[in-house]
PDB file of C-alpha atoms and ligand atoms in Angstrom:
ATOM      1  CA  MET A  72     -62.885 -24.591   5.670  1.00 60.00           C
ATOM      2  CA  SER A  73     -64.901 -25.630   2.559  1.00 75.00           C
ATOM      3  CA  ALA A  74     -68.049 -23.583   1.994  1.00 86.00           C
ATOM      4  CA  PRO A  75     -71.356 -25.193   1.030  1.00 90.00           C
ATOM      5  CA  ALA A  76     -72.950 -24.205  -2.284  1.00 88.00           C
ATOM      6  CA  ARG A  77     -76.234 -23.705  -0.458  1.00 95.00           C
ATOM      7  CA  VAL A  78     -77.701 -23.972   3.015  1.00 97.00           C
ATOM      8  CA  LEU A  79     -81.281 -24.936   3.885  1.00 95.00           C
ATOM      9  CA  GLU A  80     -82.580 -24.169   7.362  1.00 95.00           C
ATOM     10  CA  LEU A  81     -85.384 -26.613   8.194  1.00 93.00           C
ATOM     11  CA  ALA A  82     -87.407 -26.892  11.418  1.00 86.00           C
ATOM     12  CA  ASN A  83     -84.763 -28.703  13.448  1.00 91.00           C
ATOM     13  CA  ALA A  84     -81.931 -29.232  10.973  1.00 97.00           C
ATOM     14  CA  SER A  85     -79.361 -27.280   9.000  1.00 98.00           C
ATOM     15  CA  VAL A  86     -78.714 -28.818   5.601  1.00 98.00           C
ATOM     16  CA  LEU A  87     -75.423 -27.985   3.895  1.00 98.00           C
ATOM     17  CA  VAL A  88     -75.231 -28.929   0.221  1.00 98.00           C
ATOM     18  CA  PHE A  89     -71.767 -29.185  -1.350  1.00 98.00           C
ATOM     19  CA  PRO A  90     -70.891 -29.356  -5.035  1.00 96.00           C
ATOM     20  CA  ASP A  91     -68.890 -32.562  -4.618  1.00 95.00           C
ATOM     21  CA  ARG A  92     -68.009 -35.265  -2.088  1.00 96.00           C
ATOM     22  CA  VAL A  93     -64.439 -34.104  -1.534  1.00 96.00           C
ATOM     23  CA  SER A  94     -65.431 -30.657  -0.284  1.00 96.00           C
ATOM     24  CA  ALA A  95     -68.347 -32.204   1.659  1.00 98.00           C
ATOM     25  CA  CYS A  96     -66.071 -34.693   3.440  1.00 98.00           C
ATOM     26  CA  ASP A  97     -63.514 -31.974   4.221  1.00 97.00           C
ATOM     27  CA  ALA A  98     -66.302 -29.919   5.834  1.00 98.00           C
ATOM     28  CA  ALA A  99     -67.642 -32.964   7.692  1.00 98.00           C
ATOM     29  CA  ALA A 100     -64.182 -33.809   9.053  1.00 98.00           C
ATOM     30  CA  GLU A 101     -63.679 -30.212  10.194  1.00 98.00           C
ATOM     31  CA  ARG A 102     -66.979 -30.461  12.090  1.00 98.00           C
ATOM     32  CA  VAL A 103     -65.932 -33.716  13.780  1.00 98.00           C
ATOM     33  CA  ALA A 104     -62.594 -32.108  14.722  1.00 98.00           C
ATOM     34  CA  HIS A 105     -64.379 -29.015  16.050  1.00 98.00           C
ATOM     35  CA  ALA A 106     -66.796 -31.109  18.148  1.00 98.00           C
ATOM     36  CA  LEU A 107     -63.874 -33.114  19.531  1.00 98.00           C
ATOM     37  CA  ARG A 108     -61.805 -30.055  20.423  1.00 98.00           C
ATOM     38  CA  SER A 109     -64.647 -28.102  21.999  1.00 98.00           C
ATOM     39  CA  ALA A 110     -65.794 -31.048  24.159  1.00 98.00           C
ATOM     40  CA  VAL A 111     -62.202 -31.621  25.344  1.00 98.00           C
ATOM     41  CA  ALA A 112     -61.836 -27.885  26.048  1.00 98.00           C
ATOM     42  CA  THR A 113     -65.073 -27.639  28.046  1.00 97.00           C
ATOM     43  CA  ARG A 114     -65.411 -31.102  29.662  1.00 96.00           C
ATOM     44  CA  GLY A 115     -61.897 -32.544  29.498  1.00 98.00           C
ATOM     45  CA  GLN A 116     -62.975 -35.364  27.207  1.00 98.00           C
ATOM     46  CA  ALA A 117     -64.962 -35.936  24.017  1.00 98.00           C
ATOM     47  CA  ILE A 118     -67.402 -38.824  23.545  1.00 98.00           C
ATOM     48  CA  LEU A 119     -67.918 -39.483  19.849  1.00 98.00           C
ATOM     49  CA  GLY A 120     -70.386 -41.824  18.157  1.00 98.00           C
ATOM     50  CA  LEU A 121     -68.895 -43.092  14.891  1.00 98.00           C
ATOM     51  CA  ALA A 122     -70.274 -44.637  11.711  1.00 98.00           C
ATOM     52  CA  THR A 123     -68.981 -47.046   9.093  1.00 98.00           C
ATOM     53  CA  GLY A 124     -69.880 -47.598   5.429  1.00 95.00           C
ATOM     54  CA  SER A 125     -68.229 -46.093   2.364  1.00 95.00           C
ATOM     55  CA  THR A 126     -69.477 -42.543   3.048  1.00 96.00           C
ATOM     56  CA  PRO A 127     -67.274 -41.711   6.068  1.00 98.00           C
ATOM     57  CA  GLU A 128     -64.009 -43.183   4.695  1.00 98.00           C
ATOM     58  CA  PRO A 129     -62.675 -39.818   3.378  1.00 98.00           C
ATOM     59  CA  ILE A 130     -63.776 -38.156   6.636  1.00 98.00           C
ATOM     60  CA  TYR A 131     -61.570 -40.535   8.616  1.00 98.00           C
ATOM     61  CA  ALA A 132     -58.711 -39.971   6.138  1.00 98.00           C
ATOM     62  CA  HIS A 133     -58.996 -36.226   6.777  1.00 98.00           C
ATOM     63  CA  LEU A 134     -58.988 -36.743  10.575  1.00 98.00           C
ATOM     64  CA  VAL A 135     -55.890 -38.950  10.286  1.00 98.00           C
ATOM     65  CA  LYS A 136     -54.215 -36.192   8.237  1.00 98.00           C
ATOM     66  CA  LEU A 137     -55.007 -33.608  10.931  1.00 98.00           C
ATOM     67  CA  HIS A 138     -53.568 -35.973  13.541  1.00 98.00           C
ATOM     68  CA  ARG A 139     -50.366 -36.507  11.501  1.00 98.00           C
ATOM     69  CA  GLU A 140     -50.005 -32.746  11.098  1.00 98.00           C
ATOM     70  CA  GLY A 141     -50.134 -32.479  14.888  1.00 98.00           C
ATOM     71  CA  THR A 142     -53.361 -30.431  15.093  1.00 98.00           C
ATOM     72  CA  LEU A 143     -55.759 -33.121  16.366  1.00 98.00           C
ATOM     73  CA  SER A 144     -55.319 -35.502  19.302  1.00 98.00           C
ATOM     74  CA  PHE A 145     -57.603 -38.353  20.315  1.00 99.00           C
ATOM     75  CA  ALA A 146     -55.823 -38.810  23.678  1.00 98.00           C
ATOM     76  CA  ASN A 147     -58.870 -37.554  25.612  1.00 98.00           C
ATOM     77  CA  VAL A 148     -61.511 -39.126  23.396  1.00 98.00           C
ATOM     78  CA  ALA A 149     -63.753 -42.167  23.730  1.00 98.00           C
ATOM     79  CA  THR A 150     -65.548 -43.503  20.669  1.00 99.00           C
ATOM     80  CA  TYR A 151     -68.652 -45.673  20.386  1.00 99.00           C
ATOM     81  CA  ASN A 152     -69.310 -47.212  17.002  1.00 99.00           C
ATOM     82  CA  LEU A 153     -72.866 -47.530  15.804  1.00 98.00           C
ATOM     83  CA  ASP A 154     -73.043 -51.124  14.755  1.00 98.00           C
ATOM     84  CA  GLU A 155     -71.421 -54.470  14.032  1.00 98.00           C
ATOM     85  CA  TYR A 156     -72.444 -57.547  12.100  1.00 98.00           C
ATOM     86  CA  TYR A 157     -73.477 -60.515  14.245  1.00 98.00           C
ATOM     87  CA  PRO A 158     -71.915 -62.950  14.630  1.00 98.00           C
ATOM     88  CA  ILE A 159     -68.521 -61.883  13.305  1.00 98.00           C
ATOM     89  CA  SER A 160     -64.918 -62.052  14.440  1.00 98.00           C
ATOM     90  CA  PRO A 161     -63.210 -58.677  14.929  1.00 98.00           C
ATOM     91  CA  LEU A 162     -60.439 -60.081  12.706  1.00 98.00           C
ATOM     92  CA  ASP A 163     -62.813 -60.616   9.779  1.00 98.00           C
ATOM     93  CA  PRO A 164     -62.049 -57.868   7.219  1.00 98.00           C
ATOM     94  CA  ASN A 165     -65.814 -57.268   6.912  1.00 98.00           C
ATOM     95  CA  SER A 166     -66.173 -56.552  10.627  1.00 98.00           C
ATOM     96  CA  TYR A 167     -66.702 -52.926  11.540  1.00 98.00           C
ATOM     97  CA  ARG A 168     -63.999 -53.327  14.220  1.00 98.00           C
ATOM     98  CA  SER A 169     -61.533 -54.120  11.456  1.00 98.00           C
ATOM     99  CA  TYR A 170     -62.906 -51.253   9.276  1.00 98.00           C
ATOM    100  CA  MET A 171     -62.349 -48.813  12.149  1.00 98.00           C
ATOM    101  CA  HIS A 172     -58.844 -50.134  12.757  1.00 98.00           C
ATOM    102  CA  ARG A 173     -57.989 -49.641   9.051  1.00 98.00           C
ATOM    103  CA  HIS A 174     -59.510 -46.185   8.698  1.00 98.00           C
ATOM    104  CA  LEU A 175     -58.964 -44.527  12.089  1.00 98.00           C
ATOM    105  CA  PHE A 176     -58.051 -46.462  15.232  1.00 98.00           C
ATOM    106  CA  GLY A 177     -54.754 -47.786  13.856  1.00 98.00           C
ATOM    107  CA  ALA A 178     -53.570 -44.332  12.777  1.00 98.00           C
ATOM    108  CA  VAL A 179     -54.386 -42.001  15.686  1.00 98.00           C
ATOM    109  CA  ASP A 180     -53.592 -41.739  19.417  1.00 98.00           C
ATOM    110  CA  LEU A 181     -57.010 -42.952  20.606  1.00 98.00           C
ATOM    111  CA  PRO A 182     -56.432 -45.169  23.683  1.00 98.00           C
ATOM    112  CA  ALA A 183     -57.256 -48.759  22.692  1.00 98.00           C
ATOM    113  CA  ASN A 184     -59.517 -49.228  25.708  1.00 98.00           C
ATOM    114  CA  ARG A 185     -61.558 -46.137  24.729  1.00 98.00           C
ATOM    115  CA  ALA A 186     -62.386 -47.339  21.190  1.00 98.00           C
ATOM    116  CA  HIS A 187     -65.681 -49.181  21.590  1.00 98.00           C
ATOM    117  CA  VAL A 188     -67.314 -51.336  18.944  1.00 98.00           C
ATOM    118  CA  LEU A 189     -70.175 -53.698  19.689  1.00 99.00           C
ATOM    119  CA  ASP A 190     -68.767 -57.223  20.080  1.00 98.00           C
ATOM    120  CA  GLY A 191     -69.806 -59.611  17.315  1.00 98.00           C
ATOM    121  CA  THR A 192     -68.400 -62.558  19.266  1.00 98.00           C
ATOM    122  CA  VAL A 193     -70.627 -62.510  22.354  1.00 98.00           C
ATOM    123  CA  PRO A 194     -72.748 -65.663  22.711  1.00 98.00           C
ATOM    124  CA  GLU A 195     -76.296 -65.040  21.532  1.00 98.00           C
ATOM    125  CA  SER A 196     -77.583 -65.659  25.063  1.00 98.00           C
ATOM    126  CA  ALA A 197     -75.449 -62.700  26.233  1.00 98.00           C
ATOM    127  CA  ALA A 198     -76.163 -60.338  23.299  1.00 98.00           C
ATOM    128  CA  ALA A 199     -79.023 -58.464  24.998  1.00 98.00           C
ATOM    129  CA  GLU A 200     -76.964 -57.882  28.149  1.00 98.00           C
ATOM    130  CA  HIS A 201     -73.941 -56.809  26.071  1.00 98.00           C
ATOM    131  CA  ALA A 202     -76.117 -54.296  24.180  1.00 98.00           C
ATOM    132  CA  ALA A 203     -77.605 -52.954  27.433  1.00 98.00           C
ATOM    133  CA  GLN A 204     -74.104 -52.640  28.887  1.00 98.00           C
ATOM    134  CA  TYR A 205     -73.004 -50.629  25.812  1.00 98.00           C
ATOM    135  CA  ASP A 206     -75.812 -48.138  26.516  1.00 98.00           C
ATOM    136  CA  ARG A 207     -74.758 -47.982  30.176  1.00 98.00           C
ATOM    137  CA  TRP A 208     -71.153 -47.278  29.155  1.00 98.00           C
ATOM    138  CA  ILE A 209     -72.273 -44.395  26.916  1.00 98.00           C
ATOM    139  CA  ALA A 210     -74.385 -43.017  29.779  1.00 97.00           C
ATOM    140  CA  ALA A 211     -71.521 -43.459  32.288  1.00 98.00           C
ATOM    141  CA  ASP A 212     -69.292 -41.436  29.925  1.00 98.00           C
ATOM    142  CA  GLY A 213     -71.863 -38.617  30.084  1.00 97.00           C
ATOM    143  CA  GLY A 214     -73.652 -39.381  26.812  1.00 97.00           C
ATOM    144  CA  LEU A 215     -72.505 -38.700  23.248  1.00 98.00           C
ATOM    145  CA  ASP A 216     -71.178 -35.214  22.538  1.00 98.00           C
ATOM    146  CA  PHE A 217     -71.375 -35.908  18.838  1.00 98.00           C
ATOM    147  CA  GLN A 218     -72.834 -38.614  16.590  1.00 98.00           C
ATOM    148  CA  LEU A 219     -71.622 -39.115  13.023  1.00 98.00           C
ATOM    149  CA  LEU A 220     -74.302 -40.861  10.958  1.00 98.00           C
ATOM    150  CA  GLY A 221     -74.675 -42.262   7.481  1.00 98.00           C
ATOM    151  CA  LEU A 222     -78.043 -43.030   5.951  1.00 98.00           C
ATOM    152  CA  GLY A 223     -79.070 -46.345   4.421  1.00 97.00           C
ATOM    153  CA  ARG A 224     -80.751 -46.384   1.010  1.00 97.00           C
ATOM    154  CA  ASN A 225     -83.907 -47.447   2.899  1.00 97.00           C
ATOM    155  CA  GLY A 226     -83.491 -44.638   5.429  1.00 98.00           C
ATOM    156  CA  HIS A 227     -81.847 -46.732   8.153  1.00 98.00           C
ATOM    157  CA  ILE A 228     -79.597 -45.127  10.774  1.00 98.00           C
ATOM    158  CA  GLY A 229     -76.945 -47.431  12.223  1.00 98.00           C
ATOM    159  CA  PHE A 230     -78.740 -50.719  11.592  1.00 98.00           C
ATOM    160  CA  ASN A 231     -82.081 -49.406  12.859  1.00 98.00           C
ATOM    161  CA  GLU A 232     -84.139 -50.632   9.926  1.00 98.00           C
ATOM    162  CA  PRO A 233     -87.638 -49.525   8.837  1.00 98.00           C
ATOM    163  CA  THR A 234     -90.287 -50.995  11.169  1.00 98.00           C
ATOM    164  CA  ASP A 235     -94.043 -51.011  11.769  1.00 98.00           C
ATOM    165  CA  LEU A 236     -93.595 -49.650  15.304  1.00 98.00           C
ATOM    166  CA  SER A 237     -95.089 -46.254  16.115  1.00 98.00           C
ATOM    167  CA  ALA A 238     -92.605 -43.377  15.844  1.00 98.00           C
ATOM    168  CA  GLU A 239     -92.808 -42.948  19.642  1.00 98.00           C
ATOM    169  CA  ALA A 240     -91.930 -46.617  20.252  1.00 98.00           C
ATOM    170  CA  ALA A 241     -89.116 -46.504  17.670  1.00 98.00           C
ATOM    171  CA  MET A 242     -87.601 -43.468  19.375  1.00 98.00           C
ATOM    172  CA  ARG A 243     -87.294 -45.516  22.570  1.00 98.00           C
ATOM    173  CA  LEU A 244     -85.433 -48.410  20.892  1.00 98.00           C
ATOM    174  CA  PRO A 245     -82.244 -49.270  22.798  1.00 98.00           C
ATOM    175  CA  THR A 246     -79.069 -50.890  21.531  1.00 98.00           C
ATOM    176  CA  ARG A 247     -79.900 -54.469  20.480  1.00 98.00           C
ATOM    177  CA  LEU A 248     -79.567 -57.408  18.089  1.00 98.00           C
ATOM    178  CA  VAL A 249     -81.516 -56.914  14.825  1.00 98.00           C
ATOM    179  CA  ASP A 250     -82.274 -58.567  11.478  1.00 98.00           C
ATOM    180  CA  LEU A 251     -81.013 -56.696   8.419  1.00 98.00           C
ATOM    181  CA  HIS A 252     -83.519 -55.413   5.853  1.00 98.00           C
ATOM    182  CA  PRO A 253     -83.363 -56.936   2.335  1.00 98.00           C
ATOM    183  CA  THR A 254     -82.235 -53.562   0.891  1.00 97.00           C
ATOM    184  CA  THR A 255     -79.369 -53.442   3.398  1.00 98.00           C
ATOM    185  CA  ARG A 256     -78.346 -56.994   2.531  1.00 98.00           C
ATOM    186  CA  ALA A 257     -78.409 -56.142  -1.175  1.00 98.00           C
ATOM    187  CA  ASP A 258     -76.231 -53.079  -0.567  1.00 97.00           C
ATOM    188  CA  ALA A 259     -73.730 -55.113   1.498  1.00 97.00           C
ATOM    189  CA  ALA A 260     -73.443 -57.850  -1.157  1.00 98.00           C
ATOM    190  CA  LYS A 261     -70.395 -56.170  -2.724  1.00 97.00           C
ATOM    191  CA  ASP A 262     -68.473 -56.473   0.550  1.00 96.00           C
ATOM    192  CA  PHE A 263     -69.359 -60.119   1.170  1.00 97.00           C
ATOM    193  CA  GLY A 264     -69.087 -61.466  -2.388  1.00 97.00           C
ATOM    194  CA  GLY A 265     -72.814 -61.981  -2.966  1.00 98.00           C
ATOM    195  CA  GLU A 266     -76.094 -61.245  -1.239  1.00 97.00           C
ATOM    196  CA  SER A 267     -76.519 -64.801   0.074  1.00 97.00           C
ATOM    197  CA  ARG A 268     -73.198 -64.454   1.930  1.00 98.00           C
ATOM    198  CA  VAL A 269     -74.107 -61.241   3.780  1.00 98.00           C
ATOM    199  CA  ILE A 270     -74.331 -61.847   7.533  1.00 98.00           C
ATOM    200  CA  PRO A 271     -78.077 -61.297   8.059  1.00 98.00           C
ATOM    201  CA  ARG A 272     -78.028 -59.942  11.612  1.00 98.00           C
ATOM    202  CA  ALA A 273     -76.243 -57.151  13.460  1.00 98.00           C
ATOM    203  CA  LEU A 274     -75.883 -55.391  16.774  1.00 99.00           C
ATOM    204  CA  THR A 275     -76.870 -51.736  16.509  1.00 99.00           C
ATOM    205  CA  VAL A 276     -76.898 -48.741  18.794  1.00 98.00           C
ATOM    206  CA  GLY A 277     -80.581 -47.962  19.301  1.00 98.00           C
ATOM    207  CA  VAL A 278     -82.544 -44.966  18.085  1.00 98.00           C
ATOM    208  CA  ALA A 279     -82.816 -43.651  21.668  1.00 98.00           C
ATOM    209  CA  PRO A 280     -79.075 -43.234  22.341  1.00 98.00           C
ATOM    210  CA  ILE A 281     -78.557 -41.798  18.833  1.00 98.00           C
ATOM    211  CA  LEU A 282     -81.261 -39.163  19.337  1.00 98.00           C
ATOM    212  CA  ALA A 283     -79.821 -38.310  22.762  1.00 98.00           C
ATOM    213  CA  ALA A 284     -76.491 -37.161  21.269  1.00 98.00           C
ATOM    214  CA  ARG A 285     -75.898 -33.459  21.928  1.00 97.00           C
ATOM    215  CA  SER A 286     -75.009 -32.928  18.279  1.00 98.00           C
ATOM    216  CA  ILE A 287     -75.651 -35.115  15.222  1.00 98.00           C
ATOM    217  CA  LEU A 288     -74.040 -34.902  11.777  1.00 98.00           C
ATOM    218  CA  VAL A 289     -75.635 -36.939   8.993  1.00 98.00           C
ATOM    219  CA  VAL A 290     -73.646 -37.382   5.785  1.00 98.00           C
ATOM    220  CA  ALA A 291     -75.209 -38.755   2.580  1.00 98.00           C
ATOM    221  CA  PHE A 292     -74.018 -38.732  -1.008  1.00 98.00           C
ATOM    222  CA  GLY A 293     -75.223 -39.782  -4.434  1.00 98.00           C
ATOM    223  CA  PRO A 294     -78.540 -40.176  -6.219  1.00 98.00           C
ATOM    224  CA  ASN A 295     -79.302 -43.500  -4.451  1.00 97.00           C
ATOM    225  CA  LYS A 296     -79.731 -41.600  -1.180  1.00 98.00           C
ATOM    226  CA  ALA A 297     -81.876 -38.755  -2.584  1.00 98.00           C
ATOM    227  CA  GLU A 298     -85.217 -40.380  -1.796  1.00 98.00           C
ATOM    228  CA  SER A 299     -84.383 -41.394   1.792  1.00 98.00           C
ATOM    229  CA  VAL A 300     -82.786 -37.961   2.394  1.00 98.00           C
ATOM    230  CA  ALA A 301     -85.954 -36.187   1.217  1.00 98.00           C
ATOM    231  CA  GLN A 302     -88.235 -38.481   3.232  1.00 98.00           C
ATOM    232  CA  SER A 303     -86.044 -38.046   6.317  1.00 98.00           C
ATOM    233  CA  LEU A 304     -86.003 -34.252   6.103  1.00 98.00           C
ATOM    234  CA  ARG A 305     -89.346 -33.357   4.523  1.00 96.00           C
ATOM    235  CA  GLY A 306     -91.556 -36.368   5.197  1.00 96.00           C
ATOM    236  CA  PRO A 307     -93.606 -37.285   8.249  1.00 98.00           C
ATOM    237  CA  ILE A 308     -91.812 -38.585  11.350  1.00 98.00           C
ATOM    238  CA  THR A 309     -92.255 -42.318  10.904  1.00 98.00           C
ATOM    239  CA  ALA A 310     -90.454 -45.501  11.942  1.00 98.00           C
ATOM    240  CA  GLN A 311     -90.789 -46.616   8.300  1.00 98.00           C
ATOM    241  CA  VAL A 312     -88.048 -44.064   7.549  1.00 98.00           C
ATOM    242  CA  PRO A 313     -85.721 -44.187  10.561  1.00 98.00           C
ATOM    243  CA  GLY A 314     -83.855 -41.072   9.362  1.00 98.00           C
ATOM    244  CA  SER A 315     -87.079 -39.071   9.807  1.00 98.00           C
ATOM    245  CA  LEU A 316     -86.911 -39.770  13.564  1.00 98.00           C
ATOM    246  CA  LEU A 317     -83.978 -37.327  13.619  1.00 98.00           C
ATOM    247  CA  GLN A 318     -86.574 -34.554  13.201  1.00 98.00           C
ATOM    248  CA  ALA A 319     -87.425 -35.222  16.871  1.00 97.00           C
ATOM    249  CA  ALA A 320     -83.828 -35.093  18.141  1.00 97.00           C
ATOM    250  CA  PRO A 321     -83.475 -32.528  20.936  1.00 95.00           C
ATOM    251  CA  GLY A 322     -79.842 -31.689  20.038  1.00 92.00           C
ATOM    252  CA  THR A 323     -78.504 -29.923  16.967  1.00 94.00           C
ATOM    253  CA  VAL A 324     -78.805 -31.865  13.706  1.00 98.00           C
ATOM    254  CA  THR A 325     -76.744 -30.988  10.633  1.00 98.00           C
ATOM    255  CA  TRP A 326     -76.904 -32.751   7.291  1.00 98.00           C
ATOM    256  CA  ILE A 327     -74.012 -32.622   4.812  1.00 98.00           C
ATOM    257  CA  LEU A 328     -75.043 -33.646   1.296  1.00 98.00           C
ATOM    258  CA  ASP A 329     -73.758 -33.483  -2.242  1.00 97.00           C
ATOM    259  CA  GLU A 330     -76.026 -32.104  -4.976  1.00 96.00           C
ATOM    260  CA  ALA A 331     -77.077 -35.616  -6.057  1.00 97.00           C
ATOM    261  CA  ALA A 332     -78.275 -36.599  -2.576  1.00 98.00           C
ATOM    262  CA  ALA A 333     -80.077 -33.246  -2.226  1.00 97.00           C
ATOM    263  CA  GLN A 334     -81.892 -33.398  -5.563  1.00 97.00           C
ATOM    264  CA  ALA A 335     -85.286 -34.475  -4.178  1.00 97.00           C
ATOM    265  CA  LEU A 336     -85.399 -31.910  -1.377  1.00 95.00           C
TER     266      LEU A 336
HETATM  267  C1  LIG B   2     -74.349 -49.469   6.500  1.00 55.42           C
HETATM  268  C2  LIG B   2     -74.025 -49.041   7.954  1.00 55.42           C
HETATM  269  C3  LIG B   2     -74.642 -47.699   8.242  1.00 55.42           C
HETATM  270  C4  LIG B   2     -74.300 -46.788   7.092  1.00 55.42           C
HETATM  271  C5  LIG B   2     -75.068 -47.196   5.875  1.00 55.42           C
HETATM  272  C6  LIG B   2     -74.704 -46.453   4.605  1.00 55.42           C
HETATM  273  O1  LIG B   2     -75.171 -50.542   6.425  1.00 55.42           O
HETATM  274  N1  LIG B   2     -74.404 -49.951   8.960  1.00 55.42           N
HETATM  275  O2  LIG B   2     -74.187 -47.218   9.486  1.00 55.42           O
HETATM  276  O3  LIG B   2     -74.642 -45.468   7.407  1.00 55.42           O
HETATM  277  O4  LIG B   2     -75.066 -48.575   5.693  1.00 55.42           O
HETATM  278  O5  LIG B   2     -73.576 -47.013   4.003  1.00 55.42           O
HETATM  279  P1  LIG B   2     -72.765 -46.291   2.851  1.00 55.42           P
HETATM  280  O6  LIG B   2     -72.096 -45.125   3.475  1.00 55.42           O
HETATM  281  O7  LIG B   2     -71.765 -47.309   2.390  1.00 55.42           O
HETATM  282  O8  LIG B   2     -73.740 -45.899   1.812  1.00 55.42           O
END
């Protein structure tokens, strides 16, 4: 397993800093694989919360490699993805359903009916009920054993954007339909061929079900993330920086960073 260059132990988080993204993603993938195997060994199944974005792509590639080598099975796994644009067809290449099919679902033995992604095609009148049902499904599966998270440049987790709510109220936010923050829309412009073409709303797993995961792994790379990483780990717990709400998570929280993302810590 790749070794971090340095480890910081903070109040409720372990921060592992790697010299480069390749070794960081190898270590992150090994942690996902370990969480999967130990949940299957102890409970008979693993319930994984998964993330999209550019950061986790090499992590999924590593998991697919382990599966092809015959050392990792998803047969007893259920996955719940964090978010999905709204509205969007699952066939749209920019949908997170299609991202997950390309990077993981299409290459491993995860049962198709256990690979959950919020549905960007539900009528708007049914979106709130669909989101509430997603939370009930996670609860009925026994809650998340493990949540893989990226971090937005503005500190968002999933698509839980900065808000004026109190930290306590933000920590109770359920899965729901949200408006995307201007920074998020700017960052997604490259995928949609221009900022004006970015779908401005999304369904996101709420802060509450994320925080309830028994174990959380946050992965962030590059200098653009340094400020939100530092605010999330060292700053006050505030809904203006959703990543800082992870300081209140009752489960174990691990951060895997490269040196650039760790530079403001
Ligand atoms: C996207 C996703 C998030 C992700 C974040 C970072 O908007 N909805 O779940 O963590 O932005 O993306 P990236 O890894 O591409 O920097």
